[in-house]
């Protein structure tokens, strides 16, 4: 069974800092990996999706990388802003090819 | 609509009652998924539909949980004899249905069982 772990569980940084969120998974036979953002009491917003054949994806200030062999993905956020404060979840698509396996998330607080 | 919608946004019920949660997927998406998210946890897979049929319901916790999608669009998650442990946010997602597609999530229904 795929196990997804996210470190750290919580992170607080001052505005303007660059930061990295980590995601690890136990089964390297993934189809893709998605990063989501979740605001308090809200649903999930998809940020980036990396297919298994890709190494990274970029959207604006966000860059996600994927290393299947080591079972790791990172989400890099450049020049953080208070509006980036949210919980960030990673999810791996494995096995059957449709059920996402999620980590518990990293709760990010960016202070002005 | 432009995205996945779920109703109601909040549902409070008493232990033992029956509840129905509704999901409207993105138009044209043939695949539909239900997940459950408990406090402080990531979402956990419940059931997957491809068209009208439940292709995989292995994530449903027990036989009190059932889901339907009779016309291949709207889906309803049904919970009988609710228990306090069923309290969670129930998330619905849809995708175009091809393998490895990105899943798009709705805002969720927060279920509270008193």
mmCIF file with all atom_site columns, C-alpha atoms in Angstrom:
data_model
loop_
_atom_site.group_PDB
_atom_site.id
_atom_site.type_symbol
_atom_site.label_atom_id
_atom_site.label_alt_id
_atom_site.label_comp_id
_atom_site.label_asym_id
_atom_site.label_entity_id
_atom_site.label_seq_id
_atom_site.pdbx_PDB_ins_code
_atom_site.Cartn_x
_atom_site.Cartn_y
_atom_site.Cartn_z
_atom_site.occupancy
_atom_site.B_iso_or_equiv
_atom_site.pdbx_formal_charge
_atom_site.auth_seq_id
_atom_site.auth_comp_id
_atom_site.auth_asym_id
_atom_site.auth_atom_id
_atom_site.pdbx_PDB_model_num
ATOM 1   C CA . UNK A 1 1   ? 0.000   0.000  0.000   1.00 0.00 ? 1   UNK A CA 1
ATOM 2   C CA . UNK A 1 2   ? 1.307   3.407  -0.962  1.00 0.00 ? 2   UNK A CA 1
ATOM 3   C CA . UNK A 1 3   ? 2.309   5.534  2.038   1.00 0.00 ? 3   UNK A CA 1
ATOM 4   C CA . UNK A 1 4   ? 2.751   9.276  1.503   1.00 0.00 ? 4   UNK A CA 1
ATOM 5   C CA . UNK A 1 5   ? 4.541   11.409 4.080   1.00 0.00 ? 5   UNK A CA 1
ATOM 6   C CA . UNK A 1 6   ? 4.892   15.173 4.199   1.00 0.00 ? 6   UNK A CA 1
ATOM 7   C CA . UNK A 1 7   ? 7.535   17.042 6.140   1.00 0.00 ? 7   UNK A CA 1
ATOM 8   C CA . UNK A 1 8   ? 7.330   19.398 7.926   1.00 0.00 ? 8   UNK A CA 1
ATOM 9   C CA . UNK A 1 9   ? 3.809   19.177 9.335   1.00 0.00 ? 9   UNK A CA 1
ATOM 10  C CA . UNK A 1 10  ? 3.810   22.921 9.921   1.00 0.00 ? 10  UNK A CA 1
ATOM 11  C CA . UNK A 1 11  ? 5.975   25.805 8.798   1.00 0.00 ? 11  UNK A CA 1
ATOM 12  C CA . UNK A 1 12  ? 6.041   29.524 9.591   1.00 0.00 ? 12  UNK A CA 1
ATOM 13  C CA . UNK A 1 13  ? 8.127   31.924 7.517   1.00 0.00 ? 13  UNK A CA 1
ATOM 14  C CA . UNK A 1 14  ? 8.345   35.694 7.082   1.00 0.00 ? 14  UNK A CA 1
ATOM 15  C CA . UNK A 1 15  ? 7.036   37.192 3.894   1.00 0.00 ? 15  UNK A CA 1
ATOM 16  C CA . UNK A 1 16  ? 9.497   37.154 0.995   1.00 0.00 ? 16  UNK A CA 1
ATOM 17  C CA . UNK A 1 17  ? 11.294  33.945 1.895   1.00 0.00 ? 17  UNK A CA 1
ATOM 18  C CA . UNK A 1 18  ? 11.725  31.081 -0.536  1.00 0.00 ? 18  UNK A CA 1
ATOM 19  C CA . UNK A 1 19  ? 10.642  27.749 0.907   1.00 0.00 ? 19  UNK A CA 1
ATOM 20  C CA . UNK A 1 20  ? 10.519  24.038 0.143   1.00 0.00 ? 20  UNK A CA 1
ATOM 21  C CA . UNK A 1 21  ? 7.844   21.545 1.117   1.00 0.00 ? 21  UNK A CA 1
ATOM 22  C CA . UNK A 1 22  ? 8.725   17.871 1.037   1.00 0.00 ? 22  UNK A CA 1
ATOM 23  C CA . UNK A 1 23  ? 6.710   14.817 0.058   1.00 0.00 ? 23  UNK A CA 1
ATOM 24  C CA . UNK A 1 24  ? 7.905   11.214 0.100   1.00 0.00 ? 24  UNK A CA 1
ATOM 25  C CA . UNK A 1 25  ? 6.188   8.053  -1.090  1.00 0.00 ? 25  UNK A CA 1
ATOM 26  C CA . UNK A 1 26  ? 6.996   4.378  -0.559  1.00 0.00 ? 26  UNK A CA 1
ATOM 27  C CA . UNK A 1 27  ? 5.931   2.879  -3.905  1.00 0.00 ? 27  UNK A CA 1
ATOM 28  C CA . UNK A 1 28  ? 7.879   4.368  -6.810  1.00 0.00 ? 28  UNK A CA 1
ATOM 29  C CA . UNK A 1 29  ? 5.475   2.899  -9.393  1.00 0.00 ? 29  UNK A CA 1
ATOM 30  C CA . UNK A 1 30  ? 3.378   6.038  -9.581  1.00 0.00 ? 30  UNK A CA 1
ATOM 31  C CA . UNK A 1 31  ? 1.424   7.346  -12.555 1.00 0.00 ? 31  UNK A CA 1
ATOM 32  C CA . UNK A 1 32  ? 1.610   10.965 -11.445 1.00 0.00 ? 32  UNK A CA 1
ATOM 33  C CA . UNK A 1 33  ? 1.908   13.186 -8.416  1.00 0.00 ? 33  UNK A CA 1
ATOM 34  C CA . UNK A 1 34  ? -0.324  16.169 -7.657  1.00 0.00 ? 34  UNK A CA 1
ATOM 35  C CA . UNK A 1 35  ? 0.172   19.082 -5.301  1.00 0.00 ? 35  UNK A CA 1
ATOM 36  C CA . UNK A 1 36  ? -2.931  20.717 -3.838  1.00 0.00 ? 36  UNK A CA 1
ATOM 37  C CA . UNK A 1 37  ? -3.677  23.741 -1.736  1.00 0.00 ? 37  UNK A CA 1
ATOM 38  C CA . UNK A 1 38  ? -6.416  23.668 0.900   1.00 0.00 ? 38  UNK A CA 1
ATOM 39  C CA . UNK A 1 39  ? -7.655  26.784 2.671   1.00 0.00 ? 39  UNK A CA 1
ATOM 40  C CA . UNK A 1 40  ? -9.385  26.369 6.054   1.00 0.00 ? 40  UNK A CA 1
ATOM 41  C CA . UNK A 1 41  ? -12.837 24.866 5.651   1.00 0.00 ? 41  UNK A CA 1
ATOM 42  C CA . UNK A 1 42  ? -12.468 24.644 1.896   1.00 0.00 ? 42  UNK A CA 1
ATOM 43  C CA . UNK A 1 43  ? -11.920 21.989 -0.765  1.00 0.00 ? 43  UNK A CA 1
ATOM 44  C CA . UNK A 1 44  ? -8.740  21.217 -2.653  1.00 0.00 ? 44  UNK A CA 1
ATOM 45  C CA . UNK A 1 45  ? -7.279  23.420 -5.357  1.00 0.00 ? 45  UNK A CA 1
ATOM 46  C CA . UNK A 1 46  ? -4.933  21.658 -7.749  1.00 0.00 ? 46  UNK A CA 1
ATOM 47  C CA . UNK A 1 47  ? -1.612  23.481 -8.069  1.00 0.00 ? 47  UNK A CA 1
ATOM 48  C CA . UNK A 1 48  ? 0.629   21.257 -10.147 1.00 0.00 ? 48  UNK A CA 1
ATOM 49  C CA . UNK A 1 49  ? 0.539   17.771 -11.617 1.00 0.00 ? 49  UNK A CA 1
ATOM 50  C CA . UNK A 1 50  ? 3.719   15.936 -12.576 1.00 0.00 ? 50  UNK A CA 1
ATOM 51  C CA . UNK A 1 51  ? 3.396   12.874 -14.770 1.00 0.00 ? 51  UNK A CA 1
ATOM 52  C CA . UNK A 1 52  ? 5.705   9.943  -13.997 1.00 0.00 ? 52  UNK A CA 1
ATOM 53  C CA . UNK A 1 53  ? 7.761   10.678 -17.120 1.00 0.00 ? 53  UNK A CA 1
ATOM 54  C CA . UNK A 1 54  ? 8.392   14.280 -16.062 1.00 0.00 ? 54  UNK A CA 1
ATOM 55  C CA . UNK A 1 55  ? 10.957  15.713 -13.659 1.00 0.00 ? 55  UNK A CA 1
ATOM 56  C CA . UNK A 1 56  ? 9.322   19.008 -12.805 1.00 0.00 ? 56  UNK A CA 1
ATOM 57  C CA . UNK A 1 57  ? 6.466   21.405 -13.439 1.00 0.00 ? 57  UNK A CA 1
ATOM 58  C CA . UNK A 1 58  ? 6.290   25.147 -12.951 1.00 0.00 ? 58  UNK A CA 1
ATOM 59  C CA . UNK A 1 59  ? 3.418   27.564 -12.467 1.00 0.00 ? 59  UNK A CA 1
ATOM 60  C CA . UNK A 1 60  ? 4.207   31.139 -11.572 1.00 0.00 ? 60  UNK A CA 1
ATOM 61  C CA . UNK A 1 61  ? 6.092   31.183 -8.258  1.00 0.00 ? 61  UNK A CA 1
ATOM 62  C CA . UNK A 1 62  ? 5.595   27.456 -7.778  1.00 0.00 ? 62  UNK A CA 1
ATOM 63  C CA . UNK A 1 63  ? 7.915   24.699 -8.946  1.00 0.00 ? 63  UNK A CA 1
ATOM 64  C CA . UNK A 1 64  ? 7.380   21.022 -8.223  1.00 0.00 ? 64  UNK A CA 1
ATOM 65  C CA . UNK A 1 65  ? 9.976   18.346 -8.827  1.00 0.00 ? 65  UNK A CA 1
ATOM 66  C CA . UNK A 1 66  ? 9.678   14.580 -8.920  1.00 0.00 ? 66  UNK A CA 1
ATOM 67  C CA . UNK A 1 67  ? 12.323  11.920 -8.296  1.00 0.00 ? 67  UNK A CA 1
ATOM 68  C CA . UNK A 1 68  ? 10.627  8.558  -8.616  1.00 0.00 ? 68  UNK A CA 1
ATOM 69  C CA . UNK A 1 69  ? 13.725  6.512  -7.881  1.00 0.00 ? 69  UNK A CA 1
ATOM 70  C CA . UNK A 1 70  ? 14.125  8.089  -4.457  1.00 0.00 ? 70  UNK A CA 1
ATOM 71  C CA . UNK A 1 71  ? 10.384  8.374  -3.841  1.00 0.00 ? 71  UNK A CA 1
ATOM 72  C CA . UNK A 1 72  ? 10.421  12.135 -3.362  1.00 0.00 ? 72  UNK A CA 1
ATOM 73  C CA . UNK A 1 73  ? 8.743   15.273 -4.591  1.00 0.00 ? 73  UNK A CA 1
ATOM 74  C CA . UNK A 1 74  ? 9.314   18.851 -3.528  1.00 0.00 ? 74  UNK A CA 1
ATOM 75  C CA . UNK A 1 75  ? 7.219   21.972 -3.896  1.00 0.00 ? 75  UNK A CA 1
ATOM 76  C CA . UNK A 1 76  ? 9.268   25.144 -4.084  1.00 0.00 ? 76  UNK A CA 1
ATOM 77  C CA . UNK A 1 77  ? 7.523   28.451 -3.401  1.00 0.00 ? 77  UNK A CA 1
ATOM 78  C CA . UNK A 1 78  ? 9.457   31.569 -4.369  1.00 0.00 ? 78  UNK A CA 1
ATOM 79  C CA . UNK A 1 79  ? 9.063   34.938 -2.684  1.00 0.00 ? 79  UNK A CA 1
ATOM 80  C CA . UNK A 1 80  ? 6.337   33.785 -0.309  1.00 0.00 ? 80  UNK A CA 1
ATOM 81  C CA . UNK A 1 81  ? 3.351   36.041 0.413   1.00 0.00 ? 81  UNK A CA 1
ATOM 82  C CA . UNK A 1 82  ? 0.788   36.066 3.247   1.00 0.00 ? 82  UNK A CA 1
ATOM 83  C CA . UNK A 1 83  ? -1.792  34.885 0.709   1.00 0.00 ? 83  UNK A CA 1
ATOM 84  C CA . UNK A 1 84  ? 0.192   31.654 0.356   1.00 0.00 ? 84  UNK A CA 1
ATOM 85  C CA . UNK A 1 85  ? -0.844  30.681 3.889   1.00 0.00 ? 85  UNK A CA 1
ATOM 86  C CA . UNK A 1 86  ? -2.761  27.405 3.594   1.00 0.00 ? 86  UNK A CA 1
ATOM 87  C CA . UNK A 1 87  ? -2.294  23.662 3.916   1.00 0.00 ? 87  UNK A CA 1
ATOM 88  C CA . UNK A 1 88  ? -0.407  22.029 1.059   1.00 0.00 ? 88  UNK A CA 1
ATOM 89  C CA . UNK A 1 89  ? -1.134  18.397 0.246   1.00 0.00 ? 89  UNK A CA 1
ATOM 90  C CA . UNK A 1 90  ? 0.662   16.039 -2.086  1.00 0.00 ? 90  UNK A CA 1
ATOM 91  C CA . UNK A 1 91  ? -1.001  12.977 -3.558  1.00 0.00 ? 91  UNK A CA 1
ATOM 92  C CA . UNK A 1 92  ? 0.395   10.064 -5.543  1.00 0.00 ? 92  UNK A CA 1
ATOM 93  C CA . UNK A 1 93  ? -1.590  8.170  -8.144  1.00 0.00 ? 93  UNK A CA 1
ATOM 94  C CA . UNK A 1 94  ? -0.562  4.520  -8.008  1.00 0.00 ? 94  UNK A CA 1
ATOM 95  C CA . UNK A 1 95  ? -1.872  1.001  -8.273  1.00 0.00 ? 95  UNK A CA 1
ATOM 96  C CA . UNK A 1 96  ? -5.185  1.036  -10.055 1.00 0.00 ? 96  UNK A CA 1
ATOM 97  C CA . UNK A 1 97  ? -4.477  4.408  -11.592 1.00 0.00 ? 97  UNK A CA 1
ATOM 98  C CA . UNK A 1 98  ? -7.395  6.355  -10.164 1.00 0.00 ? 98  UNK A CA 1
ATOM 99  C CA . UNK A 1 99  ? -7.289  6.478  -6.360  1.00 0.00 ? 99  UNK A CA 1
ATOM 100 C CA . UNK A 1 100 ? -5.052  9.238  -5.053  1.00 0.00 ? 100 UNK A CA 1
ATOM 101 C CA . UNK A 1 101 ? -3.004  8.501  -1.920  1.00 0.00 ? 101 UNK A CA 1
ATOM 102 C CA . UNK A 1 102 ? -2.603  11.682 0.100   1.00 0.00 ? 102 UNK A CA 1
ATOM 103 C CA . UNK A 1 103 ? -0.140  12.847 2.699   1.00 0.00 ? 103 UNK A CA 1
ATOM 104 C CA . UNK A 1 104 ? -1.386  14.641 5.817   1.00 0.00 ? 104 UNK A CA 1
ATOM 105 C CA . UNK A 1 105 ? -0.261  17.999 4.489   1.00 0.00 ? 105 UNK A CA 1
ATOM 106 C CA . UNK A 1 106 ? 2.029   20.831 5.507   1.00 0.00 ? 106 UNK A CA 1
ATOM 107 C CA . UNK A 1 107 ? 0.369   23.805 7.176   1.00 0.00 ? 107 UNK A CA 1
ATOM 108 C CA . UNK A 1 108 ? 2.106   26.969 5.961   1.00 0.00 ? 108 UNK A CA 1
ATOM 109 C CA . UNK A 1 109 ? 1.896   30.375 7.609   1.00 0.00 ? 109 UNK A CA 1
ATOM 110 C CA . UNK A 1 110 ? 3.522   33.345 5.918   1.00 0.00 ? 110 UNK A CA 1
ATOM 111 C CA . UNK A 1 111 ? 3.730   36.330 8.239   1.00 0.00 ? 111 UNK A CA 1
ATOM 112 C CA . UNK A 1 112 ? 3.797   39.949 7.015   1.00 0.00 ? 112 UNK A CA 1
ATOM 113 C CA . UNK B 2 1   ? -21.012 25.172 -13.842 1.00 0.00 ? 1   UNK B CA 1
ATOM 114 C CA . UNK B 2 2   ? -17.301 25.654 -14.180 1.00 0.00 ? 2   UNK B CA 1
ATOM 115 C CA . UNK B 2 3   ? -16.252 23.361 -11.373 1.00 0.00 ? 3   UNK B CA 1
ATOM 116 C CA . UNK B 2 4   ? -17.342 20.474 -9.208  1.00 0.00 ? 4   UNK B CA 1
ATOM 117 C CA . UNK B 2 5   ? -20.175 21.415 -6.882  1.00 0.00 ? 5   UNK B CA 1
ATOM 118 C CA . UNK B 2 6   ? -21.351 19.670 -3.736  1.00 0.00 ? 6   UNK B CA 1
ATOM 119 C CA . UNK B 2 7   ? -24.477 20.069 -1.678  1.00 0.00 ? 7   UNK B CA 1
ATOM 120 C CA . UNK B 2 8   ? -25.091 20.673 1.103   1.00 0.00 ? 8   UNK B CA 1
ATOM 121 C CA . UNK B 2 9   ? -21.954 22.482 2.215   1.00 0.00 ? 9   UNK B CA 1
ATOM 122 C CA . UNK B 2 10  ? -22.703 21.553 5.812   1.00 0.00 ? 10  UNK B CA 1
ATOM 123 C CA . UNK B 2 11  ? -24.887 18.825 7.263   1.00 0.00 ? 11  UNK B CA 1
ATOM 124 C CA . UNK B 2 12  ? -25.594 18.280 10.935  1.00 0.00 ? 12  UNK B CA 1
ATOM 125 C CA . UNK B 2 13  ? -27.479 15.141 11.855  1.00 0.00 ? 13  UNK B CA 1
ATOM 126 C CA . UNK B 2 14  ? -28.167 12.961 14.828  1.00 0.00 ? 14  UNK B CA 1
ATOM 127 C CA . UNK B 2 15  ? -26.665 9.568  15.435  1.00 0.00 ? 15  UNK B CA 1
ATOM 128 C CA . UNK B 2 16  ? -28.693 6.870  13.694  1.00 0.00 ? 16  UNK B CA 1
ATOM 129 C CA . UNK B 2 17  ? -30.133 9.113  10.987  1.00 0.00 ? 17  UNK B CA 1
ATOM 130 C CA . UNK B 2 18  ? -29.804 8.674  7.223   1.00 0.00 ? 18  UNK B CA 1
ATOM 131 C CA . UNK B 2 19  ? -28.011 11.301 5.093   1.00 0.00 ? 19  UNK B CA 1
ATOM 132 C CA . UNK B 2 20  ? -27.455 11.932 1.409   1.00 0.00 ? 20  UNK B CA 1
ATOM 133 C CA . UNK B 2 21  ? -24.608 13.991 -0.004  1.00 0.00 ? 21  UNK B CA 1
ATOM 134 C CA . UNK B 2 22  ? -24.719 15.195 -3.589  1.00 0.00 ? 22  UNK B CA 1
ATOM 135 C CA . UNK B 2 23  ? -21.959 15.829 -6.129  1.00 0.00 ? 23  UNK B CA 1
ATOM 136 C CA . UNK B 2 24  ? -22.251 17.543 -9.509  1.00 0.00 ? 24  UNK B CA 1
ATOM 137 C CA . UNK B 2 25  ? -19.083 16.868 -11.548 1.00 0.00 ? 25  UNK B CA 1
ATOM 138 C CA . UNK B 2 26  ? -17.593 19.042 -14.241 1.00 0.00 ? 26  UNK B CA 1
ATOM 139 C CA . UNK B 2 27  ? -19.669 18.684 -17.395 1.00 0.00 ? 27  UNK B CA 1
ATOM 140 C CA . UNK B 2 28  ? -18.304 15.961 -19.655 1.00 0.00 ? 28  UNK B CA 1
ATOM 141 C CA . UNK B 2 29  ? -16.183 14.278 -16.979 1.00 0.00 ? 29  UNK B CA 1
ATOM 142 C CA . UNK B 2 30  ? -16.891 10.564 -17.024 1.00 0.00 ? 30  UNK B CA 1
ATOM 143 C CA . UNK B 2 31  ? -14.879 9.686  -13.927 1.00 0.00 ? 31  UNK B CA 1
ATOM 144 C CA . UNK B 2 32  ? -16.106 10.615 -10.443 1.00 0.00 ? 32  UNK B CA 1
ATOM 145 C CA . UNK B 2 33  ? -14.497 9.969  -7.075  1.00 0.00 ? 33  UNK B CA 1
ATOM 146 C CA . UNK B 2 34  ? -15.531 10.278 -3.441  1.00 0.00 ? 34  UNK B CA 1
ATOM 147 C CA . UNK B 2 35  ? -12.985 10.857 -0.676  1.00 0.00 ? 35  UNK B CA 1
ATOM 148 C CA . UNK B 2 36  ? -13.349 11.408 3.059   1.00 0.00 ? 36  UNK B CA 1
ATOM 149 C CA . UNK B 2 37  ? -11.138 13.760 5.055   1.00 0.00 ? 37  UNK B CA 1
ATOM 150 C CA . UNK B 2 38  ? -11.003 13.546 8.829   1.00 0.00 ? 38  UNK B CA 1
ATOM 151 C CA . UNK B 2 39  ? -9.618  16.404 10.901  1.00 0.00 ? 39  UNK B CA 1
ATOM 152 C CA . UNK B 2 40  ? -5.863  16.756 10.512  1.00 0.00 ? 40  UNK B CA 1
ATOM 153 C CA . UNK B 2 41  ? -5.639  14.006 7.907   1.00 0.00 ? 41  UNK B CA 1
ATOM 154 C CA . UNK B 2 42  ? -5.325  13.837 4.156   1.00 0.00 ? 42  UNK B CA 1
ATOM 155 C CA . UNK B 2 43  ? -8.329  12.708 2.121   1.00 0.00 ? 43  UNK B CA 1
ATOM 156 C CA . UNK B 2 44  ? -8.912  8.951  1.875   1.00 0.00 ? 44  UNK B CA 1
ATOM 157 C CA . UNK B 2 45  ? -10.394 7.262  -1.166  1.00 0.00 ? 45  UNK B CA 1
ATOM 158 C CA . UNK B 2 46  ? -13.919 5.853  -0.867  1.00 0.00 ? 46  UNK B CA 1
ATOM 159 C CA . UNK B 2 47  ? -15.288 4.985  -4.308  1.00 0.00 ? 47  UNK B CA 1
ATOM 160 C CA . UNK B 2 48  ? -14.674 5.560  -8.019  1.00 0.00 ? 48  UNK B CA 1
ATOM 161 C CA . UNK B 2 49  ? -17.246 5.687  -10.825 1.00 0.00 ? 49  UNK B CA 1
ATOM 162 C CA . UNK B 2 50  ? -16.542 5.390  -14.513 1.00 0.00 ? 50  UNK B CA 1
ATOM 163 C CA . UNK B 2 51  ? -19.802 6.399  -16.139 1.00 0.00 ? 51  UNK B CA 1
ATOM 164 C CA . UNK B 2 52  ? -22.741 4.927  -14.263 1.00 0.00 ? 52  UNK B CA 1
ATOM 165 C CA . UNK B 2 53  ? -20.931 2.015  -12.688 1.00 0.00 ? 53  UNK B CA 1
ATOM 166 C CA . UNK B 2 54  ? -18.898 1.863  -9.505  1.00 0.00 ? 54  UNK B CA 1
ATOM 167 C CA . UNK B 2 55  ? -15.576 0.590  -10.824 1.00 0.00 ? 55  UNK B CA 1
ATOM 168 C CA . UNK B 2 56  ? -14.058 0.357  -7.344  1.00 0.00 ? 56  UNK B CA 1
ATOM 169 C CA . UNK B 2 57  ? -15.827 0.726  -3.998  1.00 0.00 ? 57  UNK B CA 1
ATOM 170 C CA . UNK B 2 58  ? -13.055 -0.820 -1.932  1.00 0.00 ? 58  UNK B CA 1
ATOM 171 C CA . UNK B 2 59  ? -12.622 2.335  0.138   1.00 0.00 ? 59  UNK B CA 1
ATOM 172 C CA . UNK B 2 60  ? -16.148 2.360  1.561   1.00 0.00 ? 60  UNK B CA 1
ATOM 173 C CA . UNK B 2 61  ? -15.669 1.666  5.283   1.00 0.00 ? 61  UNK B CA 1
ATOM 174 C CA . UNK B 2 62  ? -18.692 -0.614 5.734   1.00 0.00 ? 62  UNK B CA 1
ATOM 175 C CA . UNK B 2 63  ? -22.103 -1.488 4.321   1.00 0.00 ? 63  UNK B CA 1
ATOM 176 C CA . UNK B 2 64  ? -23.727 1.605  5.820   1.00 0.00 ? 64  UNK B CA 1
ATOM 177 C CA . UNK B 2 65  ? -22.110 3.559  3.006   1.00 0.00 ? 65  UNK B CA 1
ATOM 178 C CA . UNK B 2 66  ? -23.432 3.408  -0.543  1.00 0.00 ? 66  UNK B CA 1
ATOM 179 C CA . UNK B 2 67  ? -23.083 5.627  -3.610  1.00 0.00 ? 67  UNK B CA 1
ATOM 180 C CA . UNK B 2 68  ? -24.926 5.869  -6.905  1.00 0.00 ? 68  UNK B CA 1
ATOM 181 C CA . UNK B 2 69  ? -24.525 7.658  -10.208 1.00 0.00 ? 69  UNK B CA 1
ATOM 182 C CA . UNK B 2 70  ? -27.585 6.555  -12.186 1.00 0.00 ? 70  UNK B CA 1
ATOM 183 C CA . UNK B 2 71  ? -27.159 8.737  -15.259 1.00 0.00 ? 71  UNK B CA 1
ATOM 184 C CA . UNK B 2 72  ? -23.411 9.010  -15.331 1.00 0.00 ? 72  UNK B CA 1
ATOM 185 C CA . UNK B 2 73  ? -23.341 12.589 -14.101 1.00 0.00 ? 73  UNK B CA 1
ATOM 186 C CA . UNK B 2 74  ? -24.601 13.543 -10.619 1.00 0.00 ? 74  UNK B CA 1
ATOM 187 C CA . UNK B 2 75  ? -23.622 11.204 -7.813  1.00 0.00 ? 75  UNK B CA 1
ATOM 188 C CA . UNK B 2 76  ? -25.138 10.727 -4.364  1.00 0.00 ? 76  UNK B CA 1
ATOM 189 C CA . UNK B 2 77  ? -23.274 9.302  -1.386  1.00 0.00 ? 77  UNK B CA 1
ATOM 190 C CA . UNK B 2 78  ? -25.677 7.715  1.070   1.00 0.00 ? 78  UNK B CA 1
ATOM 191 C CA . UNK B 2 79  ? -24.915 6.917  4.696   1.00 0.00 ? 79  UNK B CA 1
ATOM 192 C CA . UNK B 2 80  ? -27.328 4.871  6.768   1.00 0.00 ? 80  UNK B CA 1
ATOM 193 C CA . UNK B 2 81  ? -27.535 4.753  10.566  1.00 0.00 ? 81  UNK B CA 1
ATOM 194 C CA . UNK B 2 82  ? -24.919 7.472  10.938  1.00 0.00 ? 82  UNK B CA 1
ATOM 195 C CA . UNK B 2 83  ? -22.362 7.226  13.722  1.00 0.00 ? 83  UNK B CA 1
ATOM 196 C CA . UNK B 2 84  ? -20.292 9.953  15.394  1.00 0.00 ? 84  UNK B CA 1
ATOM 197 C CA . UNK B 2 85  ? -17.206 8.497  13.717  1.00 0.00 ? 85  UNK B CA 1
ATOM 198 C CA . UNK B 2 86  ? -18.693 9.336  10.315  1.00 0.00 ? 86  UNK B CA 1
ATOM 199 C CA . UNK B 2 87  ? -18.134 13.037 11.039  1.00 0.00 ? 87  UNK B CA 1
ATOM 200 C CA . UNK B 2 88  ? -15.716 14.324 8.412   1.00 0.00 ? 88  UNK B CA 1
ATOM 201 C CA . UNK B 2 89  ? -15.512 16.363 5.232   1.00 0.00 ? 89  UNK B CA 1
ATOM 202 C CA . UNK B 2 90  ? -16.692 14.382 2.234   1.00 0.00 ? 90  UNK B CA 1
ATOM 203 C CA . UNK B 2 91  ? -14.968 15.461 -0.971  1.00 0.00 ? 91  UNK B CA 1
ATOM 204 C CA . UNK B 2 92  ? -15.994 14.720 -4.515  1.00 0.00 ? 92  UNK B CA 1
ATOM 205 C CA . UNK B 2 93  ? -13.697 14.938 -7.529  1.00 0.00 ? 93  UNK B CA 1
ATOM 206 C CA . UNK B 2 94  ? -14.069 14.394 -11.249 1.00 0.00 ? 94  UNK B CA 1
ATOM 207 C CA . UNK B 2 95  ? -11.749 13.872 -14.193 1.00 0.00 ? 95  UNK B CA 1
ATOM 208 C CA . UNK B 2 96  ? -12.129 13.373 -17.935 1.00 0.00 ? 96  UNK B CA 1
ATOM 209 C CA . UNK B 2 97  ? -11.871 9.655  -17.325 1.00 0.00 ? 97  UNK B CA 1
ATOM 210 C CA . UNK B 2 98  ? -8.710  8.750  -19.147 1.00 0.00 ? 98  UNK B CA 1
ATOM 211 C CA . UNK B 2 99  ? -5.886  7.147  -17.226 1.00 0.00 ? 99  UNK B CA 1
ATOM 212 C CA . UNK B 2 100 ? -3.664  9.435  -15.184 1.00 0.00 ? 100 UNK B CA 1
ATOM 213 C CA . UNK B 2 101 ? -5.906  12.438 -15.552 1.00 0.00 ? 101 UNK B CA 1
ATOM 214 C CA . UNK B 2 102 ? -5.811  15.322 -13.115 1.00 0.00 ? 102 UNK B CA 1
ATOM 215 C CA . UNK B 2 103 ? -8.613  15.182 -10.571 1.00 0.00 ? 103 UNK B CA 1
ATOM 216 C CA . UNK B 2 104 ? -10.602 18.332 -9.840  1.00 0.00 ? 104 UNK B CA 1
ATOM 217 C CA . UNK B 2 105 ? -12.153 18.614 -6.402  1.00 0.00 ? 105 UNK B CA 1
ATOM 218 C CA . UNK B 2 106 ? -15.328 20.202 -5.132  1.00 0.00 ? 106 UNK B CA 1
ATOM 219 C CA . UNK B 2 107 ? -15.593 22.297 -1.950  1.00 0.00 ? 107 UNK B CA 1
ATOM 220 C CA . UNK B 2 108 ? -16.726 19.329 0.131   1.00 0.00 ? 108 UNK B CA 1
ATOM 221 C CA . UNK B 2 109 ? -19.609 18.620 2.486   1.00 0.00 ? 109 UNK B CA 1
ATOM 222 C CA . UNK B 2 110 ? -18.836 18.888 6.179   1.00 0.00 ? 110 UNK B CA 1
ATOM 223 C CA . UNK B 2 111 ? -20.855 16.201 7.972   1.00 0.00 ? 111 UNK B CA 1
ATOM 224 C CA . UNK B 2 112 ? -21.301 16.414 11.719  1.00 0.00 ? 112 UNK B CA 1
ATOM 225 C CA . UNK B 2 113 ? -23.013 13.563 13.534  1.00 0.00 ? 113 UNK B CA 1
ATOM 226 C CA . UNK B 2 114 ? -24.136 14.514 17.028  1.00 0.00 ? 114 UNK B CA 1
#
